[in-house]
């Protein structure tokens, strides 16, 4: 039967078969791409909140440090700065709790636990620094702000843990 057909009909038939095969390949490729995009979107949505919270945590720690230096250096703004420090501590506590409550892999859990270990020390250091500044004990304030103090070590550990978590995310 095919031998009895004209060459033009055979040519059109071959192109029709090629068209059907190419169309089927394109549609299956589009379906695979859409599935991959859905998975990527789901992963993005899962981690975008974490990345935002880690960023807020980093900003909160930097704001606290700035406010502490301001509190120690400028006595006239201590009331406003003390309120800002309390707000930032509460915000950091809330964000840390959000990060802790989510299911994590081992690496993320390690970084969060490192931050959790350093955070209470940081809060004690903030309190000690505020008390020393209120008493006018500038030597104690300087000692607390040094890198070698317990407060300085806790600050380094907390920053390192958050930076590692940020890099990992």
JSON list of C-alpha atoms in Angstrom, two decimals:
[
{"chain": "A", "resi": 1, "resn": "UNK", "atom": "CA", "xyz": [0.00, 0.00, 0.00]},
{"chain": "A", "resi": 2, "resn": "UNK", "atom": "CA", "xyz": [2.78, 2.48, 0.86]},
{"chain": "A", "resi": 3, "resn": "UNK", "atom": "CA", "xyz": [4.55, 1.56, -2.37]},
{"chain": "A", "resi": 4, "resn": "UNK", "atom": "CA", "xyz": [1.49, 2.66, -4.38]},
{"chain": "A", "resi": 5, "resn": "UNK", "atom": "CA", "xyz": [1.32, 6.16, -2.78]},
{"chain": "A", "resi": 6, "resn": "UNK", "atom": "CA", "xyz": [2.65, 9.25, -4.46]},
{"chain": "A", "resi": 7, "resn": "UNK", "atom": "CA", "xyz": [5.90, 10.69, -3.07]},
{"chain": "A", "resi": 8, "resn": "UNK", "atom": "CA", "xyz": [4.16, 13.93, -1.97]},
{"chain": "A", "resi": 9, "resn": "UNK", "atom": "CA", "xyz": [1.72, 12.04, 0.26]},
{"chain": "A", "resi": 10, "resn": "UNK", "atom": "CA", "xyz": [4.59, 10.00, 1.73]},
{"chain": "A", "resi": 11, "resn": "UNK", "atom": "CA", "xyz": [6.50, 13.21, 2.46]},
{"chain": "A", "resi": 12, "resn": "UNK", "atom": "CA", "xyz": [3.50, 14.84, 4.12]},
{"chain": "A", "resi": 13, "resn": "UNK", "atom": "CA", "xyz": [2.94, 11.67, 6.17]},
{"chain": "A", "resi": 14, "resn": "UNK", "atom": "CA", "xyz": [6.54, 11.61, 7.40]},
{"chain": "A", "resi": 15, "resn": "UNK", "atom": "CA", "xyz": [6.36, 15.28, 8.40]},
{"chain": "A", "resi": 16, "resn": "UNK", "atom": "CA", "xyz": [3.06, 14.63, 10.19]},
{"chain": "A", "resi": 17, "resn": "UNK", "atom": "CA", "xyz": [4.64, 11.76, 12.16]},
{"chain": "A", "resi": 18, "resn": "UNK", "atom": "CA", "xyz": [7.68, 13.94, 13.02]},
{"chain": "A", "resi": 19, "resn": "UNK", "atom": "CA", "xyz": [5.34, 16.76, 14.08]},
{"chain": "A", "resi": 20, "resn": "UNK", "atom": "CA", "xyz": [3.36, 14.42, 16.38]},
{"chain": "A", "resi": 21, "resn": "UNK", "atom": "CA", "xyz": [6.56, 12.98, 17.94]},
{"chain": "A", "resi": 22, "resn": "UNK", "atom": "CA", "xyz": [8.12, 16.44, 18.49]},
{"chain": "A", "resi": 23, "resn": "UNK", "atom": "CA", "xyz": [4.87, 17.79, 19.97]},
{"chain": "A", "resi": 24, "resn": "UNK", "atom": "CA", "xyz": [4.63, 14.82, 22.35]},
{"chain": "A", "resi": 25, "resn": "UNK", "atom": "CA", "xyz": [8.26, 15.40, 23.44]},
{"chain": "A", "resi": 26, "resn": "UNK", "atom": "CA", "xyz": [7.63, 19.12, 23.99]},
{"chain": "A", "resi": 27, "resn": "UNK", "atom": "CA", "xyz": [4.52, 18.47, 26.07]},
{"chain": "A", "resi": 28, "resn": "UNK", "atom": "CA", "xyz": [6.24, 15.86, 28.23]},
{"chain": "A", "resi": 29, "resn": "UNK", "atom": "CA", "xyz": [9.22, 18.22, 28.68]},
{"chain": "A", "resi": 30, "resn": "UNK", "atom": "CA", "xyz": [6.88, 21.03, 29.69]},
{"chain": "A", "resi": 31, "resn": "UNK", "atom": "CA", "xyz": [5.23, 18.75, 32.24]},
{"chain": "A", "resi": 32, "resn": "UNK", "atom": "CA", "xyz": [8.62, 17.81, 33.69]},
{"chain": "A", "resi": 33, "resn": "UNK", "atom": "CA", "xyz": [9.65, 21.48, 33.80]},
{"chain": "A", "resi": 34, "resn": "UNK", "atom": "CA", "xyz": [6.43, 22.47, 35.55]},
{"chain": "A", "resi": 35, "resn": "UNK", "atom": "CA", "xyz": [6.91, 19.74, 38.15]},
{"chain": "A", "resi": 36, "resn": "UNK", "atom": "CA", "xyz": [10.51, 20.87, 38.73]},
{"chain": "A", "resi": 37, "resn": "UNK", "atom": "CA", "xyz": [9.37, 24.49, 39.07]},
{"chain": "A", "resi": 38, "resn": "UNK", "atom": "CA", "xyz": [6.74, 23.49, 41.63]},
{"chain": "A", "resi": 39, "resn": "UNK", "atom": "CA", "xyz": [9.39, 21.66, 43.66]},
{"chain": "A", "resi": 40, "resn": "UNK", "atom": "CA", "xyz": [11.76, 24.64, 43.46]},
{"chain": "A", "resi": 41, "resn": "UNK", "atom": "CA", "xyz": [8.97, 27.03, 44.43]},
{"chain": "A", "resi": 42, "resn": "UNK", "atom": "CA", "xyz": [8.04, 24.85, 47.40]},
{"chain": "A", "resi": 43, "resn": "UNK", "atom": "CA", "xyz": [11.69, 24.74, 48.55]},
{"chain": "A", "resi": 44, "resn": "UNK", "atom": "CA", "xyz": [12.00, 28.49, 48.07]},
{"chain": "A", "resi": 45, "resn": "UNK", "atom": "CA", "xyz": [8.89, 29.17, 50.13]},
{"chain": "A", "resi": 46, "resn": "UNK", "atom": "CA", "xyz": [10.13, 26.80, 52.81]},
{"chain": "A", "resi": 47, "resn": "UNK", "atom": "CA", "xyz": [13.49, 28.55, 53.20]},
{"chain": "A", "resi": 48, "resn": "UNK", "atom": "CA", "xyz": [12.64, 32.15, 52.41]},
{"chain": "A", "resi": 49, "resn": "UNK", "atom": "CA", "xyz": [11.10, 32.68, 55.85]},
{"chain": "A", "resi": 50, "resn": "UNK", "atom": "CA", "xyz": [14.13, 31.12, 57.50]},
{"chain": "A", "resi": 51, "resn": "UNK", "atom": "CA", "xyz": [16.47, 33.36, 55.54]},
{"chain": "A", "resi": 52, "resn": "UNK", "atom": "CA", "xyz": [14.40, 36.43, 56.48]},
{"chain": "A", "resi": 53, "resn": "UNK", "atom": "CA", "xyz": [14.42, 35.42, 60.15]},
{"chain": "A", "resi": 54, "resn": "UNK", "atom": "CA", "xyz": [18.16, 34.82, 60.14]},
{"chain": "A", "resi": 55, "resn": "UNK", "atom": "CA", "xyz": [18.63, 38.25, 58.57]},
{"chain": "A", "resi": 56, "resn": "UNK", "atom": "CA", "xyz": [16.39, 39.81, 61.24]},
{"chain": "A", "resi": 57, "resn": "UNK", "atom": "CA", "xyz": [18.39, 38.01, 63.90]},
{"chain": "A", "resi": 58, "resn": "UNK", "atom": "CA", "xyz": [21.67, 39.39, 62.52]},
{"chain": "A", "resi": 59, "resn": "UNK", "atom": "CA", "xyz": [20.21, 42.90, 62.32]},
{"chain": "A", "resi": 60, "resn": "UNK", "atom": "CA", "xyz": [18.84, 42.57, 65.86]},
{"chain": "A", "resi": 61, "resn": "UNK", "atom": "CA", "xyz": [22.26, 41.61, 67.23]},
{"chain": "A", "resi": 62, "resn": "UNK", "atom": "CA", "xyz": [23.92, 44.52, 65.43]},
{"chain": "A", "resi": 63, "resn": "UNK", "atom": "CA", "xyz": [21.23, 46.92, 66.66]},
{"chain": "A", "resi": 64, "resn": "UNK", "atom": "CA", "xyz": [21.72, 45.69, 70.22]},
{"chain": "A", "resi": 65, "resn": "UNK", "atom": "CA", "xyz": [25.45, 46.23, 69.97]},
{"chain": "A", "resi": 66, "resn": "UNK", "atom": "CA", "xyz": [24.97, 49.72, 68.56]},
{"chain": "A", "resi": 67, "resn": "UNK", "atom": "CA", "xyz": [22.46, 50.57, 71.28]},
{"chain": "A", "resi": 68, "resn": "UNK", "atom": "CA", "xyz": [24.77, 49.29, 74.01]},
{"chain": "A", "resi": 69, "resn": "UNK", "atom": "CA", "xyz": [27.61, 51.49, 72.84]},
{"chain": "A", "resi": 70, "resn": "UNK", "atom": "CA", "xyz": [25.19, 54.41, 72.64]},
{"chain": "A", "resi": 71, "resn": "UNK", "atom": "CA", "xyz": [23.84, 53.62, 76.11]},
{"chain": "A", "resi": 72, "resn": "UNK", "atom": "CA", "xyz": [27.35, 53.52, 77.58]},
{"chain": "A", "resi": 73, "resn": "UNK", "atom": "CA", "xyz": [28.62, 56.61, 75.77]},
{"chain": "A", "resi": 74, "resn": "UNK", "atom": "CA", "xyz": [25.67, 59.03, 75.87]},
{"chain": "A", "resi": 75, "resn": "UNK", "atom": "CA", "xyz": [23.92, 59.24, 79.24]},
{"chain": "A", "resi": 76, "resn": "UNK", "atom": "CA", "xyz": [21.28, 61.70, 77.99]},
{"chain": "A", "resi": 77, "resn": "UNK", "atom": "CA", "xyz": [19.67, 59.11, 75.69]},
{"chain": "A", "resi": 78, "resn": "UNK", "atom": "CA", "xyz": [19.69, 56.19, 78.11]},
{"chain": "A", "resi": 79, "resn": "UNK", "atom": "CA", "xyz": [15.92, 56.05, 78.67]},
{"chain": "A", "resi": 80, "resn": "UNK", "atom": "CA", "xyz": [15.14, 55.74, 74.96]},
{"chain": "A", "resi": 81, "resn": "UNK", "atom": "CA", "xyz": [18.07, 53.43, 74.36]},
{"chain": "A", "resi": 82, "resn": "UNK", "atom": "CA", "xyz": [17.10, 51.16, 77.26]},
{"chain": "A", "resi": 83, "resn": "UNK", "atom": "CA", "xyz": [13.61, 50.77, 75.78]},
{"chain": "A", "resi": 84, "resn": "UNK", "atom": "CA", "xyz": [15.12, 49.99, 72.37]},
{"chain": "A", "resi": 85, "resn": "UNK", "atom": "CA", "xyz": [17.44, 47.40, 73.93]},
{"chain": "A", "resi": 86, "resn": "UNK", "atom": "CA", "xyz": [14.52, 45.67, 75.67]},
{"chain": "A", "resi": 87, "resn": "UNK", "atom": "CA", "xyz": [12.52, 45.62, 72.42]},
{"chain": "A", "resi": 88, "resn": "UNK", "atom": "CA", "xyz": [15.43, 44.15, 70.47]},
{"chain": "A", "resi": 89, "resn": "UNK", "atom": "CA", "xyz": [16.09, 41.49, 73.10]},
{"chain": "A", "resi": 90, "resn": "UNK", "atom": "CA", "xyz": [12.42, 40.46, 72.95]},
{"chain": "A", "resi": 91, "resn": "UNK", "atom": "CA", "xyz": [12.52, 40.44, 69.13]},
{"chain": "A", "resi": 92, "resn": "UNK", "atom": "CA", "xyz": [15.67, 38.29, 69.09]},
{"chain": "A", "resi": 93, "resn": "UNK", "atom": "CA", "xyz": [14.09, 35.94, 71.64]},
{"chain": "A", "resi": 94, "resn": "UNK", "atom": "CA", "xyz": [11.01, 35.55, 69.44]},
{"chain": "A", "resi": 95, "resn": "UNK", "atom": "CA", "xyz": [13.01, 34.95, 66.26]},
{"chain": "A", "resi": 96, "resn": "UNK", "atom": "CA", "xyz": [15.28, 32.45, 68.00]},
{"chain": "A", "resi": 97, "resn": "UNK", "atom": "CA", "xyz": [12.20, 30.61, 69.24]},
{"chain": "A", "resi": 98, "resn": "UNK", "atom": "CA", "xyz": [10.73, 30.52, 65.71]},
{"chain": "A", "resi": 99, "resn": "UNK", "atom": "CA", "xyz": [13.99, 29.13, 64.33]},
{"chain": "A", "resi": 100, "resn": "UNK", "atom": "CA", "xyz": [14.18, 26.53, 67.11]},
{"chain": "A", "resi": 101, "resn": "UNK", "atom": "CA", "xyz": [10.62, 25.30, 66.66]},
{"chain": "A", "resi": 102, "resn": "UNK", "atom": "CA", "xyz": [11.00, 24.38, 62.99]},
{"chain": "A", "resi": 103, "resn": "UNK", "atom": "CA", "xyz": [12.15, 20.94, 61.93]},
{"chain": "A", "resi": 104, "resn": "UNK", "atom": "CA", "xyz": [15.83, 21.13, 60.98]},
{"chain": "A", "resi": 105, "resn": "UNK", "atom": "CA", "xyz": [18.61, 18.96, 59.72]},
{"chain": "A", "resi": 106, "resn": "UNK", "atom": "CA", "xyz": [21.61, 18.17, 61.93]},
{"chain": "A", "resi": 107, "resn": "UNK", "atom": "CA", "xyz": [23.79, 21.02, 60.68]},
{"chain": "A", "resi": 108, "resn": "UNK", "atom": "CA", "xyz": [21.15, 23.69, 61.22]},
{"chain": "A", "resi": 109, "resn": "UNK", "atom": "CA", "xyz": [20.31, 22.27, 64.64]},
{"chain": "A", "resi": 110, "resn": "UNK", "atom": "CA", "xyz": [23.99, 22.49, 65.60]},
{"chain": "A", "resi": 111, "resn": "UNK", "atom": "CA", "xyz": [24.20, 26.17, 64.62]},
{"chain": "A", "resi": 112, "resn": "UNK", "atom": "CA", "xyz": [20.96, 27.02, 66.43]},
{"chain": "A", "resi": 113, "resn": "UNK", "atom": "CA", "xyz": [22.10, 25.22, 69.58]},
{"chain": "A", "resi": 114, "resn": "UNK", "atom": "CA", "xyz": [25.41, 27.14, 69.45]},
{"chain": "A", "resi": 115, "resn": "UNK", "atom": "CA", "xyz": [23.44, 30.38, 69.32]},
{"chain": "A", "resi": 116, "resn": "UNK", "atom": "CA", "xyz": [21.18, 29.16, 72.15]},
{"chain": "A", "resi": 117, "resn": "UNK", "atom": "CA", "xyz": [24.24, 28.49, 74.29]},
{"chain": "A", "resi": 118, "resn": "UNK", "atom": "CA", "xyz": [25.68, 31.98, 73.68]},
{"chain": "A", "resi": 119, "resn": "UNK", "atom": "CA", "xyz": [22.44, 33.99, 73.84]},
{"chain": "A", "resi": 120, "resn": "UNK", "atom": "CA", "xyz": [21.88, 33.80, 77.64]},
{"chain": "A", "resi": 121, "resn": "UNK", "atom": "CA", "xyz": [25.49, 34.92, 78.17]},
{"chain": "A", "resi": 122, "resn": "UNK", "atom": "CA", "xyz": [24.89, 37.83, 75.83]},
{"chain": "A", "resi": 123, "resn": "UNK", "atom": "CA", "xyz": [21.78, 38.87, 77.74]},
{"chain": "A", "resi": 124, "resn": "UNK", "atom": "CA", "xyz": [23.69, 38.69, 81.04]},
{"chain": "A", "resi": 125, "resn": "UNK", "atom": "CA", "xyz": [26.43, 40.80, 79.46]},
{"chain": "A", "resi": 126, "resn": "UNK", "atom": "CA", "xyz": [23.88, 43.37, 78.28]},
{"chain": "A", "resi": 127, "resn": "UNK", "atom": "CA", "xyz": [22.46, 43.59, 81.79]},
{"chain": "A", "resi": 128, "resn": "UNK", "atom": "CA", "xyz": [25.92, 43.88, 83.38]},
{"chain": "A", "resi": 129, "resn": "UNK", "atom": "CA", "xyz": [26.95, 46.54, 80.89]},
{"chain": "A", "resi": 130, "resn": "UNK", "atom": "CA", "xyz": [23.81, 48.58, 81.52]},
{"chain": "A", "resi": 131, "resn": "UNK", "atom": "CA", "xyz": [24.31, 48.33, 85.30]},
{"chain": "A", "resi": 132, "resn": "UNK", "atom": "CA", "xyz": [27.96, 49.35, 85.01]},
{"chain": "A", "resi": 133, "resn": "UNK", "atom": "CA", "xyz": [27.05, 52.31, 82.78]},
{"chain": "A", "resi": 134, "resn": "UNK", "atom": "CA", "xyz": [24.31, 53.41, 85.20]},
{"chain": "A", "resi": 135, "resn": "UNK", "atom": "CA", "xyz": [26.81, 53.28, 88.08]},
{"chain": "A", "resi": 136, "resn": "UNK", "atom": "CA", "xyz": [29.32, 55.31, 86.05]},
{"chain": "A", "resi": 137, "resn": "UNK", "atom": "CA", "xyz": [31.85, 52.50, 86.23]},
{"chain": "A", "resi": 138, "resn": "UNK", "atom": "CA", "xyz": [33.59, 53.20, 82.91]},
{"chain": "A", "resi": 139, "resn": "UNK", "atom": "CA", "xyz": [36.40, 50.76, 83.61]},
{"chain": "A", "resi": 140, "resn": "UNK", "atom": "CA", "xyz": [33.94, 47.90, 84.03]},
{"chain": "A", "resi": 141, "resn": "UNK", "atom": "CA", "xyz": [32.12, 49.01, 80.85]},
{"chain": "A", "resi": 142, "resn": "UNK", "atom": "CA", "xyz": [35.41, 48.94, 78.95]},
{"chain": "A", "resi": 143, "resn": "UNK", "atom": "CA", "xyz": [36.25, 45.51, 80.35]},
{"chain": "A", "resi": 144, "resn": "UNK", "atom": "CA", "xyz": [32.84, 44.16, 79.35]},
{"chain": "A", "resi": 145, "resn": "UNK", "atom": "CA", "xyz": [33.14, 45.55, 75.82]},
{"chain": "A", "resi": 146, "resn": "UNK", "atom": "CA", "xyz": [36.59, 44.03, 75.29]},
{"chain": "A", "resi": 147, "resn": "UNK", "atom": "CA", "xyz": [36.91, 40.98, 73.07]},
{"chain": "A", "resi": 148, "resn": "UNK", "atom": "CA", "xyz": [38.51, 38.96, 75.88]},
{"chain": "A", "resi": 149, "resn": "UNK", "atom": "CA", "xyz": [35.56, 39.30, 78.29]},
{"chain": "A", "resi": 150, "resn": "UNK", "atom": "CA", "xyz": [32.89, 36.62, 78.72]},
{"chain": "A", "resi": 151, "resn": "UNK", "atom": "CA", "xyz": [30.48, 39.01, 77.04]},
{"chain": "A", "resi": 152, "resn": "UNK", "atom": "CA", "xyz": [32.87, 39.49, 74.11]},
{"chain": "A", "resi": 153, "resn": "UNK", "atom": "CA", "xyz": [33.33, 35.74, 73.74]},
{"chain": "A", "resi": 154, "resn": "UNK", "atom": "CA", "xyz": [29.57, 35.16, 73.83]},
{"chain": "A", "resi": 155, "resn": "UNK", "atom": "CA", "xyz": [29.11, 37.89, 71.24]},
{"chain": "A", "resi": 156, "resn": "UNK", "atom": "CA", "xyz": [31.65, 36.20, 68.96]},
{"chain": "A", "resi": 157, "resn": "UNK", "atom": "CA", "xyz": [30.05, 32.77, 69.41]},
{"chain": "A", "resi": 158, "resn": "UNK", "atom": "CA", "xyz": [26.54, 34.05, 68.74]},
{"chain": "A", "resi": 159, "resn": "UNK", "atom": "CA", "xyz": [27.65, 35.98, 65.66]},
{"chain": "A", "resi": 160, "resn": "UNK", "atom": "CA", "xyz": [29.60, 33.01, 64.35]},
{"chain": "A", "resi": 161, "resn": "UNK", "atom": "CA", "xyz": [26.63, 30.67, 64.84]},
{"chain": "A", "resi": 162, "resn": "UNK", "atom": "CA", "xyz": [24.24, 33.04, 63.05]},
{"chain": "A", "resi": 163, "resn": "UNK", "atom": "CA", "xyz": [26.73, 33.65, 60.23]},
{"chain": "A", "resi": 164, "resn": "UNK", "atom": "CA", "xyz": [27.22, 29.89, 59.81]},
{"chain": "A", "resi": 165, "resn": "UNK", "atom": "CA", "xyz": [23.45, 29.35, 59.79]},
{"chain": "A", "resi": 166, "resn": "UNK", "atom": "CA", "xyz": [23.07, 32.14, 57.25]},
{"chain": "A", "resi": 167, "resn": "UNK", "atom": "CA", "xyz": [25.80, 30.68, 55.01]},
{"chain": "A", "resi": 168, "resn": "UNK", "atom": "CA", "xyz": [24.26, 27.22, 55.32]},
{"chain": "A", "resi": 169, "resn": "UNK", "atom": "CA", "xyz": [20.80, 28.48, 54.41]}
]
